[in-house]
Coordinates of C-alpha atoms and ligand atoms in Angstrom, one line a residue:
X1 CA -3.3 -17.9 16.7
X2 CA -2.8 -15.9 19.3
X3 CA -4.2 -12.3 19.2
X4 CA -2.8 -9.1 21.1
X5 CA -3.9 -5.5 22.2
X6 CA -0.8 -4.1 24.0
X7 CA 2.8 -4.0 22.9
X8 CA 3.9 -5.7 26.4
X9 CA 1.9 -8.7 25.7
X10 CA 2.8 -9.0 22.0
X11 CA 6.7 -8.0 23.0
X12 CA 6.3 -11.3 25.4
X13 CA 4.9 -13.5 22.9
X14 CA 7.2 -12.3 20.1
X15 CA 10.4 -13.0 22.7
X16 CA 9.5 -16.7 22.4
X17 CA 9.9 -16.9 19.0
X18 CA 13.6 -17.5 17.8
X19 CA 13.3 -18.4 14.3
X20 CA 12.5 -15.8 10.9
X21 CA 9.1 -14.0 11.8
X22 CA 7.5 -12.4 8.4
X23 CA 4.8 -9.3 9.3
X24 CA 1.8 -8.0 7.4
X25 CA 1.1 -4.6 8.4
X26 CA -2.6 -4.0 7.8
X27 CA -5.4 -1.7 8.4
X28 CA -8.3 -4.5 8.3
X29 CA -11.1 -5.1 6.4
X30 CA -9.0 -8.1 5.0
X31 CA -9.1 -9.3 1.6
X32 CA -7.4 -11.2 -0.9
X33 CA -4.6 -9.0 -1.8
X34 CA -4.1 -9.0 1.9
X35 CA -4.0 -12.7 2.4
X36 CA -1.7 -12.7 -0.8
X37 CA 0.8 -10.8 1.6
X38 CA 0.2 -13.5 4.7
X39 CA 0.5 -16.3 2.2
X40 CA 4.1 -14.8 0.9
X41 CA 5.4 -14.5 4.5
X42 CA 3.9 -17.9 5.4
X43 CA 6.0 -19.4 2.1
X44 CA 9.0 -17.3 3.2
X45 CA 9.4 -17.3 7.3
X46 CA 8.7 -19.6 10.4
X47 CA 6.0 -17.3 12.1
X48 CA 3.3 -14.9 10.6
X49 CA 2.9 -11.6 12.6
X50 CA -0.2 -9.8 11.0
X51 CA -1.3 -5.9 12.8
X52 CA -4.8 -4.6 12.0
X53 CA -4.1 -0.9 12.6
X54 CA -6.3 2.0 11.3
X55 CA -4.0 4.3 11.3
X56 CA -5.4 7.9 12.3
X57 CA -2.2 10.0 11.5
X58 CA -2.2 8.8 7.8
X59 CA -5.8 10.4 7.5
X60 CA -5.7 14.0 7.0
X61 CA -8.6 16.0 8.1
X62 CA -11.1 15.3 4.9
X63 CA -9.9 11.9 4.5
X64 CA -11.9 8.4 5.4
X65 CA -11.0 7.8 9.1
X66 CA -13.8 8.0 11.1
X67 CA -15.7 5.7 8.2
X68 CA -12.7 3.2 7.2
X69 CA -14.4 0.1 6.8
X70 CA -13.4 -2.3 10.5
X71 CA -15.0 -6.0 10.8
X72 CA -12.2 -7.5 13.5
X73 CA -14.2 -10.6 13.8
X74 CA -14.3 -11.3 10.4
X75 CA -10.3 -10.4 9.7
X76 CA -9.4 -12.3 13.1
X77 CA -11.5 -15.5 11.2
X78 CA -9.5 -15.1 7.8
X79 CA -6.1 -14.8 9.4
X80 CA -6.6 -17.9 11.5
X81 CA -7.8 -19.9 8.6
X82 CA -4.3 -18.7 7.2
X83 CA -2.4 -20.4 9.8
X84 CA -1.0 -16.8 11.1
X85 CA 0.8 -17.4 14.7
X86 CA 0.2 -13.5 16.2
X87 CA -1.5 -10.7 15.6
X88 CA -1.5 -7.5 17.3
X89 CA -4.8 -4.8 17.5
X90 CA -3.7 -2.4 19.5
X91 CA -6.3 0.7 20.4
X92 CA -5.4 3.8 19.0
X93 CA -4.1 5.3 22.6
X94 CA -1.6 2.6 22.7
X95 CA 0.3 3.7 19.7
X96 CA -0.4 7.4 20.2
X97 CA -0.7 7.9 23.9
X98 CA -1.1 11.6 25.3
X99 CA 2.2 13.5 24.7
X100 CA 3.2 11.3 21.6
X101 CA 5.3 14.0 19.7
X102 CA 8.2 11.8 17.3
X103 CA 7.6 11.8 14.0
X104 CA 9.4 10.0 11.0
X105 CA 9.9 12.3 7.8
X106 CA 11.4 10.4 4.7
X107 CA 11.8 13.7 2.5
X108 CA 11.5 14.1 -1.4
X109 CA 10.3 10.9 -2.0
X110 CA 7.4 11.8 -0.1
X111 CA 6.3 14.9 -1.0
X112 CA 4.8 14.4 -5.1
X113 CA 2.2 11.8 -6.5
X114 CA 0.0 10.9 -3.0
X115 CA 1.9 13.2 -0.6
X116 CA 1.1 16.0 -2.9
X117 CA -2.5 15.5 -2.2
X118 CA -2.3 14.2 1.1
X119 CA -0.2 16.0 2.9
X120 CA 1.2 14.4 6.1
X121 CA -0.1 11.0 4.8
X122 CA 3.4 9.4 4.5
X123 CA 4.4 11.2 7.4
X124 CA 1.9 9.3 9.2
X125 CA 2.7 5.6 7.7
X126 CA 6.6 6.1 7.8
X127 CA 6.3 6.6 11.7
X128 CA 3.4 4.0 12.2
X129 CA 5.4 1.4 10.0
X130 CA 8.4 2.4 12.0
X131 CA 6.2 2.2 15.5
X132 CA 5.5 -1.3 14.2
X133 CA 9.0 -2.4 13.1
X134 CA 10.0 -1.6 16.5
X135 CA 7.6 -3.8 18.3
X136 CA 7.2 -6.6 16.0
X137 CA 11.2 -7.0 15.1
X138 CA 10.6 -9.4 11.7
X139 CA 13.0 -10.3 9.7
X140 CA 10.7 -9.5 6.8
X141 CA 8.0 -7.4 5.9
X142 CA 5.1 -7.3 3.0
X143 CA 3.7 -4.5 1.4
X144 CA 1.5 -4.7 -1.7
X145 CA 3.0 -3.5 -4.7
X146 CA -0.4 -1.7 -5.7
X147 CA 0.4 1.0 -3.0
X148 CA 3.5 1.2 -4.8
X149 CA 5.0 4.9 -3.6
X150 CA 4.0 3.7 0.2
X151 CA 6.2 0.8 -0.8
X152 CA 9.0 3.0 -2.3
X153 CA 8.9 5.0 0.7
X154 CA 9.2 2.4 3.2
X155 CA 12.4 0.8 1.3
X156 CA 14.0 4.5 1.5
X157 CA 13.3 4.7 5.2
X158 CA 14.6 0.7 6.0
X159 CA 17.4 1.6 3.8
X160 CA 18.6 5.4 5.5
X161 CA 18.1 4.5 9.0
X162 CA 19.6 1.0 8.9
X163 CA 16.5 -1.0 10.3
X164 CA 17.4 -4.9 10.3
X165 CA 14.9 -6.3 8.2
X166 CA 14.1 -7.1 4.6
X167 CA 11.1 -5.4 2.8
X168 CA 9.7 -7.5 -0.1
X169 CA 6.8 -6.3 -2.4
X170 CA 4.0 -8.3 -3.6
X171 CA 2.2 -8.0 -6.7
X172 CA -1.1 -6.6 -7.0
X173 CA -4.2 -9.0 -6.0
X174 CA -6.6 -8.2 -9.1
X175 CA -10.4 -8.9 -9.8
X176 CA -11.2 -10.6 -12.2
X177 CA -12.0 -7.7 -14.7
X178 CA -8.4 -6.5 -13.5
X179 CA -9.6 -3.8 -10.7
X180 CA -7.0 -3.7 -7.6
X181 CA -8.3 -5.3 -4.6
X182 CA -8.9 -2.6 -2.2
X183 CA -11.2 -2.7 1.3
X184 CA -12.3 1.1 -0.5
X185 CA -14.0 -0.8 -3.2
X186 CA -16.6 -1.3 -0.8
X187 CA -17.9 2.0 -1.3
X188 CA -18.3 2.0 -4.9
X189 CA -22.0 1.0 -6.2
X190 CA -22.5 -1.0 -8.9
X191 CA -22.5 2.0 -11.8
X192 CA -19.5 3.1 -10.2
X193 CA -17.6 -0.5 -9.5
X194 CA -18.1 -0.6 -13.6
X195 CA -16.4 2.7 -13.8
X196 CA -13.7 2.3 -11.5
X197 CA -12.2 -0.1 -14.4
X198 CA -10.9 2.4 -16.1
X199 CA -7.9 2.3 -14.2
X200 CA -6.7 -0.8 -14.8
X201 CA -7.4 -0.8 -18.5
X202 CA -5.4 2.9 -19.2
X203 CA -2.5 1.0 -17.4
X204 CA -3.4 -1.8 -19.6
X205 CA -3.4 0.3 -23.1
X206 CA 0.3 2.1 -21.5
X207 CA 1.3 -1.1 -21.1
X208 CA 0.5 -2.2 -25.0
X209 CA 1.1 1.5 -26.1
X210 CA 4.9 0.2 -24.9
X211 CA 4.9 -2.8 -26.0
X212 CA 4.1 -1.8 -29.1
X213 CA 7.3 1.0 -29.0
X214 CA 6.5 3.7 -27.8
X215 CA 8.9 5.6 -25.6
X216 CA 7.4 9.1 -25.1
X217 CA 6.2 9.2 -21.6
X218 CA 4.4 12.2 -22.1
X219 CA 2.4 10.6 -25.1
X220 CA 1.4 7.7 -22.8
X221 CA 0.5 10.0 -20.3
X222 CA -1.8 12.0 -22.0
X223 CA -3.4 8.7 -24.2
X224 CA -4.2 7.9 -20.6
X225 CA -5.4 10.7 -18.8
X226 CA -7.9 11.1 -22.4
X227 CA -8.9 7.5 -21.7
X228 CA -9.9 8.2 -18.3
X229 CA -11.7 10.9 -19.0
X230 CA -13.8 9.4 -21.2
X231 CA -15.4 7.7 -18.0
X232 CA -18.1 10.7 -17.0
X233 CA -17.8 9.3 -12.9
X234 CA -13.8 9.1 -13.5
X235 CA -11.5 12.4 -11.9
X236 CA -7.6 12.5 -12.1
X237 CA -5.8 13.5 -9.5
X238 CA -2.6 12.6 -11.1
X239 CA -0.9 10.3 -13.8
X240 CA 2.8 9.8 -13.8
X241 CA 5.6 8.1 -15.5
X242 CA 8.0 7.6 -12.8
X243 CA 11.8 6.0 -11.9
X244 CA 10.9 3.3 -9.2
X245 CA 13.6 4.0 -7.3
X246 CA 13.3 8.0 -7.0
X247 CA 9.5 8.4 -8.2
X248 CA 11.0 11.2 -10.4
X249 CA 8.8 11.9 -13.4
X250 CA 10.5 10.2 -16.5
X251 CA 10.9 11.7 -19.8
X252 CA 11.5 8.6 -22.1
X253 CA 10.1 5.2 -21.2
X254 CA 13.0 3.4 -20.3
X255 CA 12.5 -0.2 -18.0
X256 CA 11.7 -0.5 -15.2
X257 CA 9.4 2.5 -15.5
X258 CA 6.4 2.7 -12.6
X259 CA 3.2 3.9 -13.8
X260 CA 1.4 5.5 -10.6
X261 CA -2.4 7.2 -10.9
X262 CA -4.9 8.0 -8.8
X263 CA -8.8 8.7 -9.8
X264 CA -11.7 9.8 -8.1
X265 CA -14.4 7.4 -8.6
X266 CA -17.6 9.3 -7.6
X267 CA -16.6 10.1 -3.7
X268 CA -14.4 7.1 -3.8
X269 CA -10.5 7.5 -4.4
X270 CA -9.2 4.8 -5.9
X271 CA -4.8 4.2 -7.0
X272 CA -3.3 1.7 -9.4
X273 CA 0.0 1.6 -10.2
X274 CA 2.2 -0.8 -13.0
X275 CA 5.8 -1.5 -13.1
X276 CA 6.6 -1.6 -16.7
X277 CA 9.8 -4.0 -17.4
X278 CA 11.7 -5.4 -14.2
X279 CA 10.7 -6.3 -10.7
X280 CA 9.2 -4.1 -8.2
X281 CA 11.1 -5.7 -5.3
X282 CA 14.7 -5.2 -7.1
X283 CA 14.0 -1.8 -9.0
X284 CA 12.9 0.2 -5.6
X285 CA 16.1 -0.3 -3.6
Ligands
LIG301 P1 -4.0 -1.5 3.9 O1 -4.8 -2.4 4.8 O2 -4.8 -0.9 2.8 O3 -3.2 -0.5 4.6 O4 -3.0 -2.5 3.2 C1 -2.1 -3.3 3.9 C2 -1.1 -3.9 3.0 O5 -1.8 -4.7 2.0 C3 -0.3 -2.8 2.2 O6 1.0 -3.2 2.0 C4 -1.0 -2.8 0.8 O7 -0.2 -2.4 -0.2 C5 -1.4 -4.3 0.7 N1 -2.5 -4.4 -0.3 C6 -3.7 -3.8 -0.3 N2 -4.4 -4.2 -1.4 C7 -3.6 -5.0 -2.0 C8 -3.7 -5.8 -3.3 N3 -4.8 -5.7 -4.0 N4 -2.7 -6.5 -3.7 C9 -1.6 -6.6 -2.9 N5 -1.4 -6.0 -1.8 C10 -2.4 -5.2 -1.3

């Protein structure tokens, strides 16, 4: 494995490469639902390309930045135990030297559900991602489905500017009680890992509340917004009902529906998301 801090070196090893490279875009702190991702592209391509990035124009100003969990040598020891041929780490003035001014804007998509309360966030990954495509040139690239509208988003933006690569999403890497696999789960304690449950099981009881024929989205909504709330540690930011492709709220339940929430757990903010009916990697494009 061969592991890279500046885009001239990485360019020069990636140039020797000729066959299908498959990239994991990453911000560290590496986990199972990451290695899912390497695993997939490992399956699916010739050569791994993995970047640990922590992105700092996908923070706003009260966001988690400056305290993002970072353990390179641990991540640099999982990703070569996953047979991953290149990784680039570049320092934060090599993507964003002084003067960096272009930003890329993918529009409605991006402004409800996370963009709503993070304003600039998807800003930030679009041009990052796009940064990344440019310098990394795979012919595929793996996102997790859990961060499903970053995955919607990134589909959009391959799609309207004609970048020449396929995007494929991967399902959600789970605990076993069902909680999304998220480096952020490192800062729950143990009162509020037990609490931050409740995400998975109201996606759980939507999902069996539809099963079971029911087609109202708003009465799924609120059975799991009063779920949630039941959890004294639990806030809603937002719970939605959405079209996969266009992330527009839905009024009737009709597959492939994308349930999308995110919950403050304590000072922790946690987001789940559930494709009800189809498959994410077909429905978004
Ligand atoms: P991050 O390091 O949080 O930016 O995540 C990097 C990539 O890993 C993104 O495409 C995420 O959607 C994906 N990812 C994070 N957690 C999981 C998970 N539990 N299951 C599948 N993919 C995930």
């Amino acid at each position: 494995m061969k592991v890279f801090s500046t885009i001239a070196d990485f360019r020069e090893a990636r140039s020797q490469i000729k066959d299908r490279v498959g990239f994991v875009p990453t911000m560290g702190y590496l986990h199972e639902g990451h290695l899912a991702l390497v695993r997939w592209a490992r399956g699916d391509c010739d050569a791994v390309a993995v970047s640990i990035f922590v992105n700092p124009t996908q923070f706003g100003p009260n966001d988690d930045f400056a305290r993002y969990p970072r353990d390179a040598d641990r991540d640099l020891g999982l990703l070569a135990k996953e047979g991953v041929d290149l990784v680039f780490m570049p320092r934060g003035e090599e993507m964003y030297p002084p003067g960096f001014s272009s930003w890329v804007e993918v529009g409605r998509l991006t402004e409800r559900l996370e963009g709503a309360f993070r304003p600039a966030h998807f800003r930030g990954v679009a041009t990052v991602v796009t940064k990344l495509f440019n310098i990394v040139q795979p012919t595929r690239a793996y996102f997790g489905q859990k961060d499903a509208q970053q995955a919607a988003v990134i589909k959009r933006m391959v799609r309207d500017l004609n970048m020449n690569l396929d995007i494929v999403v991967v399902p959600t890497g789970r605990e076993g009680d069902g909680l999304a696999i998220s480096s952020r789960n490192i800062y729950l304690d143990s009162e509020e890992r037990r609490a931050a449950l409740c995400l998975w099981n109201s996606l759980r009881r939507a999902e069996d509340l539809w099963s079971k024929g029911e087609r109202d989205a708003e009465t799924i909504r609120q059975k799991m917004i009063s779920f949630i709330q039941q959890e004294p540690k639990a806030k809603i930011d937002y719970v939605s009902i959405a079209d996969p492709e266009t992330l527009e709220e839905l009024i009737e339940v009709k597959p492939p529906a994308l349930i999308l929430l995110a919950v403050w757990i304590g000072k922790t903010r946690l987001i789940d998301a559930l494709l009800l009916g189809g498959n994410l990697s077909e429905s978004a494009l």
